[in-house]
XYZ file of C-alpha atoms in Angstrom:
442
model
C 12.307 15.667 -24.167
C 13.094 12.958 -26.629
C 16.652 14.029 -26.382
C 16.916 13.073 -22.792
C 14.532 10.121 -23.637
C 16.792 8.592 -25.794
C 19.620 9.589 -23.775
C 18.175 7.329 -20.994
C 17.046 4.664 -23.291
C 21.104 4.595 -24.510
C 22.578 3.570 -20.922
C 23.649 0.359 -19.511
C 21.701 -1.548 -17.159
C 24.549 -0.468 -14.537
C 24.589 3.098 -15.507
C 20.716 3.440 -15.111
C 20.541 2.432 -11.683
C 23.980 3.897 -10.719
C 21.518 7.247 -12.125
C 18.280 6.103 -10.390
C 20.287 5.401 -7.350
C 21.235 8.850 -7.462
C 18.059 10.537 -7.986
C 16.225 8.889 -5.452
C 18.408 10.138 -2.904
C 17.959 13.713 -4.018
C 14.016 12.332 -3.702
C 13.883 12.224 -7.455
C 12.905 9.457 -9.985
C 13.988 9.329 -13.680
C 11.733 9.351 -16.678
C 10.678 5.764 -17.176
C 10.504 4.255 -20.911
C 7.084 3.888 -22.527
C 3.800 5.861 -21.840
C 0.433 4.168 -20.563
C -2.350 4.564 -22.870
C -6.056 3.536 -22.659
C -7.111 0.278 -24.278
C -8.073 0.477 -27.157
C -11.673 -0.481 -28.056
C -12.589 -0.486 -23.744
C -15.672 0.487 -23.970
C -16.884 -2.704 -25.617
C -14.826 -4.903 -23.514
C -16.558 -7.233 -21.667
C -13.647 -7.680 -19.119
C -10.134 -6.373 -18.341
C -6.983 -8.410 -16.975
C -6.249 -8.150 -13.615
C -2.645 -6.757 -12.493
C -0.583 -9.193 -11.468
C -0.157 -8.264 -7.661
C -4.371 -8.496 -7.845
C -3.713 -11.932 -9.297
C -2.012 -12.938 -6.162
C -4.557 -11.428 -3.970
C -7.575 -13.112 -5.344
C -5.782 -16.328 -4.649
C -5.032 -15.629 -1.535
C -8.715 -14.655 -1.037
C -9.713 -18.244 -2.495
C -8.046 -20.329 0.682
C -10.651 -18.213 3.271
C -13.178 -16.018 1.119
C -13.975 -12.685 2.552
C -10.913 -12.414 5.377
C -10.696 -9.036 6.583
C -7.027 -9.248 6.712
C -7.338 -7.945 3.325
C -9.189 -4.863 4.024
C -7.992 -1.407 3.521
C -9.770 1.257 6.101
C -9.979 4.383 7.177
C -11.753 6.781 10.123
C -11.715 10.017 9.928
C -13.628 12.233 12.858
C -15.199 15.428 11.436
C -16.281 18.221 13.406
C -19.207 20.353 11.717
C -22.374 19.469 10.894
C -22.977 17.160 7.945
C -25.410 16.722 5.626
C -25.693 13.266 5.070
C -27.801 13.222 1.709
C -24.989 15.369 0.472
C -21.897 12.847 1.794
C -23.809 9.862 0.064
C -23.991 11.574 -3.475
C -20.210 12.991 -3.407
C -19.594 9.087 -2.074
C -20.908 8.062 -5.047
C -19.760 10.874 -7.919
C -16.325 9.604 -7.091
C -17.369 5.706 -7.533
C -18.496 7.009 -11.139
C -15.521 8.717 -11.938
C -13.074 5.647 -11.066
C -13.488 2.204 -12.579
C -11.984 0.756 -9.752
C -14.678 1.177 -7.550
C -17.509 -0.335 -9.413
C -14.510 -3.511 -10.236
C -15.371 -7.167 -9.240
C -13.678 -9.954 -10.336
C -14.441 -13.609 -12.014
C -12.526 -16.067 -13.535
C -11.644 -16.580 -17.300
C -9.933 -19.863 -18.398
C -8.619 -20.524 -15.110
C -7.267 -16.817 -14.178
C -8.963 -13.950 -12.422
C -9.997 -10.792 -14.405
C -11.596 -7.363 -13.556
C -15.123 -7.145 -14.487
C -15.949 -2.943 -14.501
C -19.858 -2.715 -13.631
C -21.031 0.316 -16.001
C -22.523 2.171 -13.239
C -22.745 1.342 -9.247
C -24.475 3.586 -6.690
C -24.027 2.385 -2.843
C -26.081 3.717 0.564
C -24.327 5.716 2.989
C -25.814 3.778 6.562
C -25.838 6.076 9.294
C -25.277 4.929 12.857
C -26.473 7.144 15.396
C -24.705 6.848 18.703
C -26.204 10.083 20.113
C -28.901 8.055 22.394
C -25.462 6.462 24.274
C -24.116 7.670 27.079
C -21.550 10.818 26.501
C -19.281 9.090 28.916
C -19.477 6.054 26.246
C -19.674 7.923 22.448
C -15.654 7.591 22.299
C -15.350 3.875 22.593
C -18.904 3.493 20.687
C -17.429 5.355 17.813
C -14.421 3.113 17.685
C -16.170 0.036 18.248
C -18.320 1.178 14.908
C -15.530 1.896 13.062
C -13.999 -1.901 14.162
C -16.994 -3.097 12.794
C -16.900 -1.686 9.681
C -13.249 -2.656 9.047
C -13.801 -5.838 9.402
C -16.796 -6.237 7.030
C -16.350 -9.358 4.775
C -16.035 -8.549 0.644
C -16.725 -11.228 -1.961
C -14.737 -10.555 -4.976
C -17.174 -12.152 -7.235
C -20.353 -10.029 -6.703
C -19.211 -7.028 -4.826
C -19.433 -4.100 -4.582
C -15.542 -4.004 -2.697
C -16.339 -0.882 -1.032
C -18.590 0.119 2.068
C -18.910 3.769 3.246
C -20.665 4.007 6.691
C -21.777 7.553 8.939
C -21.203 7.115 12.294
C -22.946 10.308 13.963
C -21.900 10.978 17.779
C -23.488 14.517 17.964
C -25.139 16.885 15.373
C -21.521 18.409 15.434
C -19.173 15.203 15.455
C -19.324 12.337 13.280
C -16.948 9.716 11.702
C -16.749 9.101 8.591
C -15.788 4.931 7.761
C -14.300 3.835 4.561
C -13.768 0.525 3.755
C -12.430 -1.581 0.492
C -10.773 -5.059 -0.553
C -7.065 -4.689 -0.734
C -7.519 -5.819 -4.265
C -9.146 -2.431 -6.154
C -7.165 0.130 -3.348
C -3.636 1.192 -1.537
C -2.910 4.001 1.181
C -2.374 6.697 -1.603
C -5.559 5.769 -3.267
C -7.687 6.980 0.010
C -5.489 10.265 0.052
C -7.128 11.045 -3.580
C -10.134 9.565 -2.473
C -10.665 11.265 0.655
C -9.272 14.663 -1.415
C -12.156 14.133 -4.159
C -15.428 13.386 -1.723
C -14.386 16.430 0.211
C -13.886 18.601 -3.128
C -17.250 17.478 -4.710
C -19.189 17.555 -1.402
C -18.256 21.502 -1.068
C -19.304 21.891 -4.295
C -22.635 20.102 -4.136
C -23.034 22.512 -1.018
C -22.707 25.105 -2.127
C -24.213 24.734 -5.471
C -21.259 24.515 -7.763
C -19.944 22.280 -10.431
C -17.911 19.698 -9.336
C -14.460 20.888 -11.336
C -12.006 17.770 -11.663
C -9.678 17.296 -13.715
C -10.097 14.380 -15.906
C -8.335 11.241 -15.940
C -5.673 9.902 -18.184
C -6.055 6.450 -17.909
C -8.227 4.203 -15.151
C -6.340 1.119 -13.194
C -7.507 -1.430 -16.146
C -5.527 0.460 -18.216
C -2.405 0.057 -16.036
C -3.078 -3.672 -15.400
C -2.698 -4.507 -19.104
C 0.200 -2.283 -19.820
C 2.064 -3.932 -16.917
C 1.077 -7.515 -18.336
C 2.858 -6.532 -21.276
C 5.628 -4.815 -20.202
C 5.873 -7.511 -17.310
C 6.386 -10.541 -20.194
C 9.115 -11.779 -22.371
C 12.352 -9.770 -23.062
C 11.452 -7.104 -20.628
C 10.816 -8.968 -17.977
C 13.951 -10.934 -18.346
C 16.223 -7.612 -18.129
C 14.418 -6.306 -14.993
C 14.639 -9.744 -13.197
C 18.513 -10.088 -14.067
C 18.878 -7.232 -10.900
C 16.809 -9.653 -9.126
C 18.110 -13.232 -9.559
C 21.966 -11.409 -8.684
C 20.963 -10.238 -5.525
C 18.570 -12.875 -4.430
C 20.644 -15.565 -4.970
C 20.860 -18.584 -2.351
C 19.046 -16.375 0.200
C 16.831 -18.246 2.127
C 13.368 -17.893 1.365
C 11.531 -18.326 5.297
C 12.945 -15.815 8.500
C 12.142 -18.309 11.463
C 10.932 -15.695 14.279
C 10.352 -18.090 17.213
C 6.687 -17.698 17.983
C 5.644 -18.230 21.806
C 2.511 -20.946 20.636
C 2.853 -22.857 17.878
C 2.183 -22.432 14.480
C -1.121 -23.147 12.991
C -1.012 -25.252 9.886
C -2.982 -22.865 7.762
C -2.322 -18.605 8.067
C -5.266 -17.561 10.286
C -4.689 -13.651 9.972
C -5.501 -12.717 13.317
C -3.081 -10.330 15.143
C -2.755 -7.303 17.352
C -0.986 -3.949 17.718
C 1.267 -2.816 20.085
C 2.592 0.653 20.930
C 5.006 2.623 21.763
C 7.137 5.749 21.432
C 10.651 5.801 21.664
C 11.835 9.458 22.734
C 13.088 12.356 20.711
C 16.413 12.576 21.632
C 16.796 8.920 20.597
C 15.130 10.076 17.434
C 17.922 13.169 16.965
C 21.368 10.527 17.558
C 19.933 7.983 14.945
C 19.399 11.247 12.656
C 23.239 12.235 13.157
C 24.129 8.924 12.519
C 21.687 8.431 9.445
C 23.283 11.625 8.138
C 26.569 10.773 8.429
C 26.124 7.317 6.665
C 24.441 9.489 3.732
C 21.379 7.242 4.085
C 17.991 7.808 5.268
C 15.611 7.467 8.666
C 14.103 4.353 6.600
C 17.305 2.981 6.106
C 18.759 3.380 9.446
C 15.811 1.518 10.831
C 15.344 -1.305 8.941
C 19.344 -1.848 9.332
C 18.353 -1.897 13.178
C 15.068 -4.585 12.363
C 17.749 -6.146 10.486
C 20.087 -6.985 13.558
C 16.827 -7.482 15.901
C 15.768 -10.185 13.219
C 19.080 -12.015 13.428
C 19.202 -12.101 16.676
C 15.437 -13.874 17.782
C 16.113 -16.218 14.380
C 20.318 -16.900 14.326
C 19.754 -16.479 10.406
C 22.863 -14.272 9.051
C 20.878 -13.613 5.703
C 17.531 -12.512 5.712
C 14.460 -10.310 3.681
C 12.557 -8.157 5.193
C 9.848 -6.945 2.632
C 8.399 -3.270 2.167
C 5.546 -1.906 0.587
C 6.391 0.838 -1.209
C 3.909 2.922 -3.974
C 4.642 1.374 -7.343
C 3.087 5.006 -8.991
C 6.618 6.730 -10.587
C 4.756 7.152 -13.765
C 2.499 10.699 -14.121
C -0.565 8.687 -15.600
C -1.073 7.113 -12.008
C -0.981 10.483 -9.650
C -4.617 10.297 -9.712
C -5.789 7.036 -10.499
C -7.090 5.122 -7.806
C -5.931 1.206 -7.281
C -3.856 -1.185 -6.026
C -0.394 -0.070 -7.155
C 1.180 -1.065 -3.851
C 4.595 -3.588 -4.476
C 6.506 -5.208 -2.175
C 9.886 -4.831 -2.369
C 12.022 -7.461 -1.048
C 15.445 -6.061 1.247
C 18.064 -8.380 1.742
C 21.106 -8.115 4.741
C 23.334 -9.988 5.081
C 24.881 -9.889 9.077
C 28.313 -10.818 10.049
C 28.749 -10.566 13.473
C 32.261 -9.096 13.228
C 31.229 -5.950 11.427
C 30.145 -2.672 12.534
C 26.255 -1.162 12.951
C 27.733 1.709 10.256
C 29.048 -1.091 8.178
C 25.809 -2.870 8.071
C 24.137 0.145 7.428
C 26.471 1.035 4.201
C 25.349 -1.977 3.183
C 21.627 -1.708 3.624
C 21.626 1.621 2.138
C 23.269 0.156 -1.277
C 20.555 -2.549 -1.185
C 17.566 -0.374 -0.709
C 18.842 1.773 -3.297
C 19.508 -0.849 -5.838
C 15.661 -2.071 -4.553
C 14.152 1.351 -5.892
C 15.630 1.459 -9.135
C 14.196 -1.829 -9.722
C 10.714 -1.823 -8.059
C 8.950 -1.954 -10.761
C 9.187 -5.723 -10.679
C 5.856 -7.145 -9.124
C 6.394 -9.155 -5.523
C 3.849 -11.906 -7.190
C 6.297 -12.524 -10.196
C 9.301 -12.553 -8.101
C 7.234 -15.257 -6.237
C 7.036 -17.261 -8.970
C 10.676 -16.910 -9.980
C 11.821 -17.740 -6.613
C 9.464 -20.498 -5.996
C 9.761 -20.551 -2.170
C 8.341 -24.385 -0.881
C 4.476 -23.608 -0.371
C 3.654 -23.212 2.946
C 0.143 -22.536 3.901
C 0.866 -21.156 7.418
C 3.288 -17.844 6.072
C 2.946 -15.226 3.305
C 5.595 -16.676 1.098
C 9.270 -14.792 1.515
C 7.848 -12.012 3.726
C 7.341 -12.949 6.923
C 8.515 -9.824 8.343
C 7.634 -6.214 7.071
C 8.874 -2.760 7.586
C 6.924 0.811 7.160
C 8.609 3.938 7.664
C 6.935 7.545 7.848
C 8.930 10.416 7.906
C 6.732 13.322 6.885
C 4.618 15.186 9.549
C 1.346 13.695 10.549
C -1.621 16.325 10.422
C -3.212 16.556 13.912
C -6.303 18.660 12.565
C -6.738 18.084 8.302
C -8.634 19.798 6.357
C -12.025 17.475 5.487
C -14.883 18.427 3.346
C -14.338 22.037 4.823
C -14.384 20.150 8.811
C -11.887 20.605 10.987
C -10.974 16.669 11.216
C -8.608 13.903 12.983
C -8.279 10.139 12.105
C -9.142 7.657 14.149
C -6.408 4.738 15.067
C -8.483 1.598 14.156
C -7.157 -1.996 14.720
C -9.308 -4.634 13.150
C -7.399 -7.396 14.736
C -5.776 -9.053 11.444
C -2.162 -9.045 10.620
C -0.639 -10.268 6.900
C 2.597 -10.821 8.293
C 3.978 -12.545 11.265
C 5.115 -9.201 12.254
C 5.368 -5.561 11.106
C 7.399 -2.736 12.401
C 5.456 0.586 11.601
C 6.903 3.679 12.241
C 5.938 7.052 12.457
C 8.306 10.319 12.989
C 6.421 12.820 15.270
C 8.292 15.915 15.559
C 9.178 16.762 19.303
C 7.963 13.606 20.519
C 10.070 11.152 18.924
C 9.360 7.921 16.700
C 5.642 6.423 16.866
């Protein structure tokens, strides 16, 4: 292994991501230089710095304290009866085993940090919707799990989680996890949701809850990112950066149907639909004839839709994307989400394959360098404040293309998630899309 590492360590800038460029579209990632390690002397700490995405989130939080735009939520229904004394204390063993979870923040000469409470127990409310109406559990049970998406953190005292019981029927109940953007991403609920439902089997039946322990905890990642996000470092991965950035401009100008308010208010909606299979199958022969992928193909089309409302020829489009391509953070719960920011540039002339050749070298050259964090590529770019957009993303893109469970596995309940829209939105728009295999593209 330290063959290949220094093998790796040996290559040109170019030849790395020409490598990485590669791998990733065999779905591979390779080996990335240094390891992270606990820090030392932790345990007498009385605080931790905060990452530098969570940074940018607490002062986001600072112009309206508590906005549930920021919240990161889940429903899941499960089928089975549940012992609720049972669902609190599994709740709970997995707030002890991640620092995360127990994490509020304050502020140290002027800049936020994480302050790790040493121990944190929270209740488990139940809300009991059997006395309504069966013709009327459905929409009470969403309206519940509304609620308790839109519940309003502060940062300062905490906790940043809230875990609520909805119970429909002795047999159906949903189970409502909530948390500030700033301690949690997507993937941290998958090994969240994974862990309650391991220990709660085991505290039923009467076993020992067998985990395997934990290499590092998010802290730990936050200061080894601080560091390897400074100086010389830094300056090599922003050179990729500053090239392919350069002179684009830094708002898209959607035309909105009201006008603007002067400060972001957050509030938004969802719309859906489903755009059929066989539409689904052509852009697949077309995606696999470029050599690209769904995500690509897609975006290239957001890309043209985006030109046309705004006139703009060059544009970004931003997309979150798991910054986790180190082992140490499989398990770790956090926010490790980045933003990675995808320029096109249209000319009218050219073809929809042409553009697509050329978003497909651009995403690529994106993942070889995501380890960049979108809050210090705000700072580097220094787009004119603007209190009434998220600075250079006003337009984001999420692609799915892995089937989507009807019926998980939960806690050992047959289970299904819930669809919940809290009415917030951090963008002016966002196209989410979801492949679902002989319907077509949700």
């Amino acid at each position: 292994m330290k063959d290949l590492t220094d093998r790796l360590a040996a290559l040109s800038p170019a030849q790395r991501e020409l490598l990485e460029a590669r791998l990733r579209k065999k779905g591979l990632t390779a080996p990335r230089s240094g390891v992270i390690r606990p820090i030392p002397g932790r345990e007498t700490m009385e605080y931790f710095p905060a990452s530098l995405d969570q940074e940018r989130l607490w002062f986001i939080d600072q112009m309206e304290p508590g906005n549930p735009a920021y919240n990161i939520h889940t429903s899941t229904r499960l089928f089975g009866h549940i012992d609720a004394g049972l669902m609190r204390r599994a709740v709970n063993a997995c707030i002890a085993r991640h620092e995360i979870l127990r994490t509020t923040f304050r502020v140290v000469d002027g800049r936020p940090v994480q302050v790790v409470a040493p121990s944190l127990e929270i209740d488990l409310p139940i809300v009991d919707l059997t006395h309504v109406p069966a013709e009327d559990r459905e929409k009470a049970g969403q309206q519940a799990a509304i609620d308790a998406a839109a519940v309003r953190f502060d940062l300062e005292r905490g906790p940043l989680i809230r875990v609520v019981l909805a119970r429909l029927t002795p047999e159906d109940h949903v189970l409502m996890i909530c948390m500030q953007h700033a301690i949690t991403d997507r993937w941290s609920f998958d090994i969240m949701e994974a862990e309650i439902s391991q220990i709660y089997l085991a505290l039923r039946e009467g076993k020992k809850v067998d985990l395997p322990p934990l290499p590092i905890q998010f802290a730990d990642f936050a200061a080894w990112q601080r560091e390897e996000m400074s100086g010389e470092r830094l300056e090599r991965r922003l050179d990729y950066w500053r090239r392919t950035l350069a002179g684009v401009p830094t708002v898209l100008e959607i035309p909105p149907d009201a006008p603007r308010p002067p400060v972001q208010t957050f509030n938004g909606a969802r719309e859906y639909v489903i755009y059929p299979d066989r539409l689904l199958k052509g852009l697949k022969e077309i995606t696999q004839q470029a050599g690209a992928t769904m995500f690509m193909t897609m975006l290239a089309g957001l890309d043209v839709l985006c030109w046309r409302y705004s006139g703009q020829r060059d544009l970004i489009i931003g997309s979150a994307i798991a910054d986790r391509d180190r082992p140490e953070t499989a398990g770790v719960l956090g926010y490790f989400l980045n933003m990675l920011l995808l320029r096109a540039t249209i000319d009218p002339s050219m073809s929809f394959r042409q553009l697509l050749a050329q978003v497909r070298e651009r995403a690529l050259g994106a993942y070889a360098h995501q380890d960049v964090p979108f809050a210090t590529l705000v700072s580097e770019l220094r787009p004119a404040k603007d209190p009434s957009r998220t600075p250079l993303i006003q337009v984001s893109f999420i692609y799915l293309d892995f089937p989507v469970l009807a019926t998980p596995e939960r806690a050992g309940f047959s289970a299904t998630s819930l669809d919940v829209d809290n009415g917030a939105s951090r963008f002016d728009m966002t196209l989410a899309c979801t492949e679902i295999p002989g319907t077509g593209i949700h």
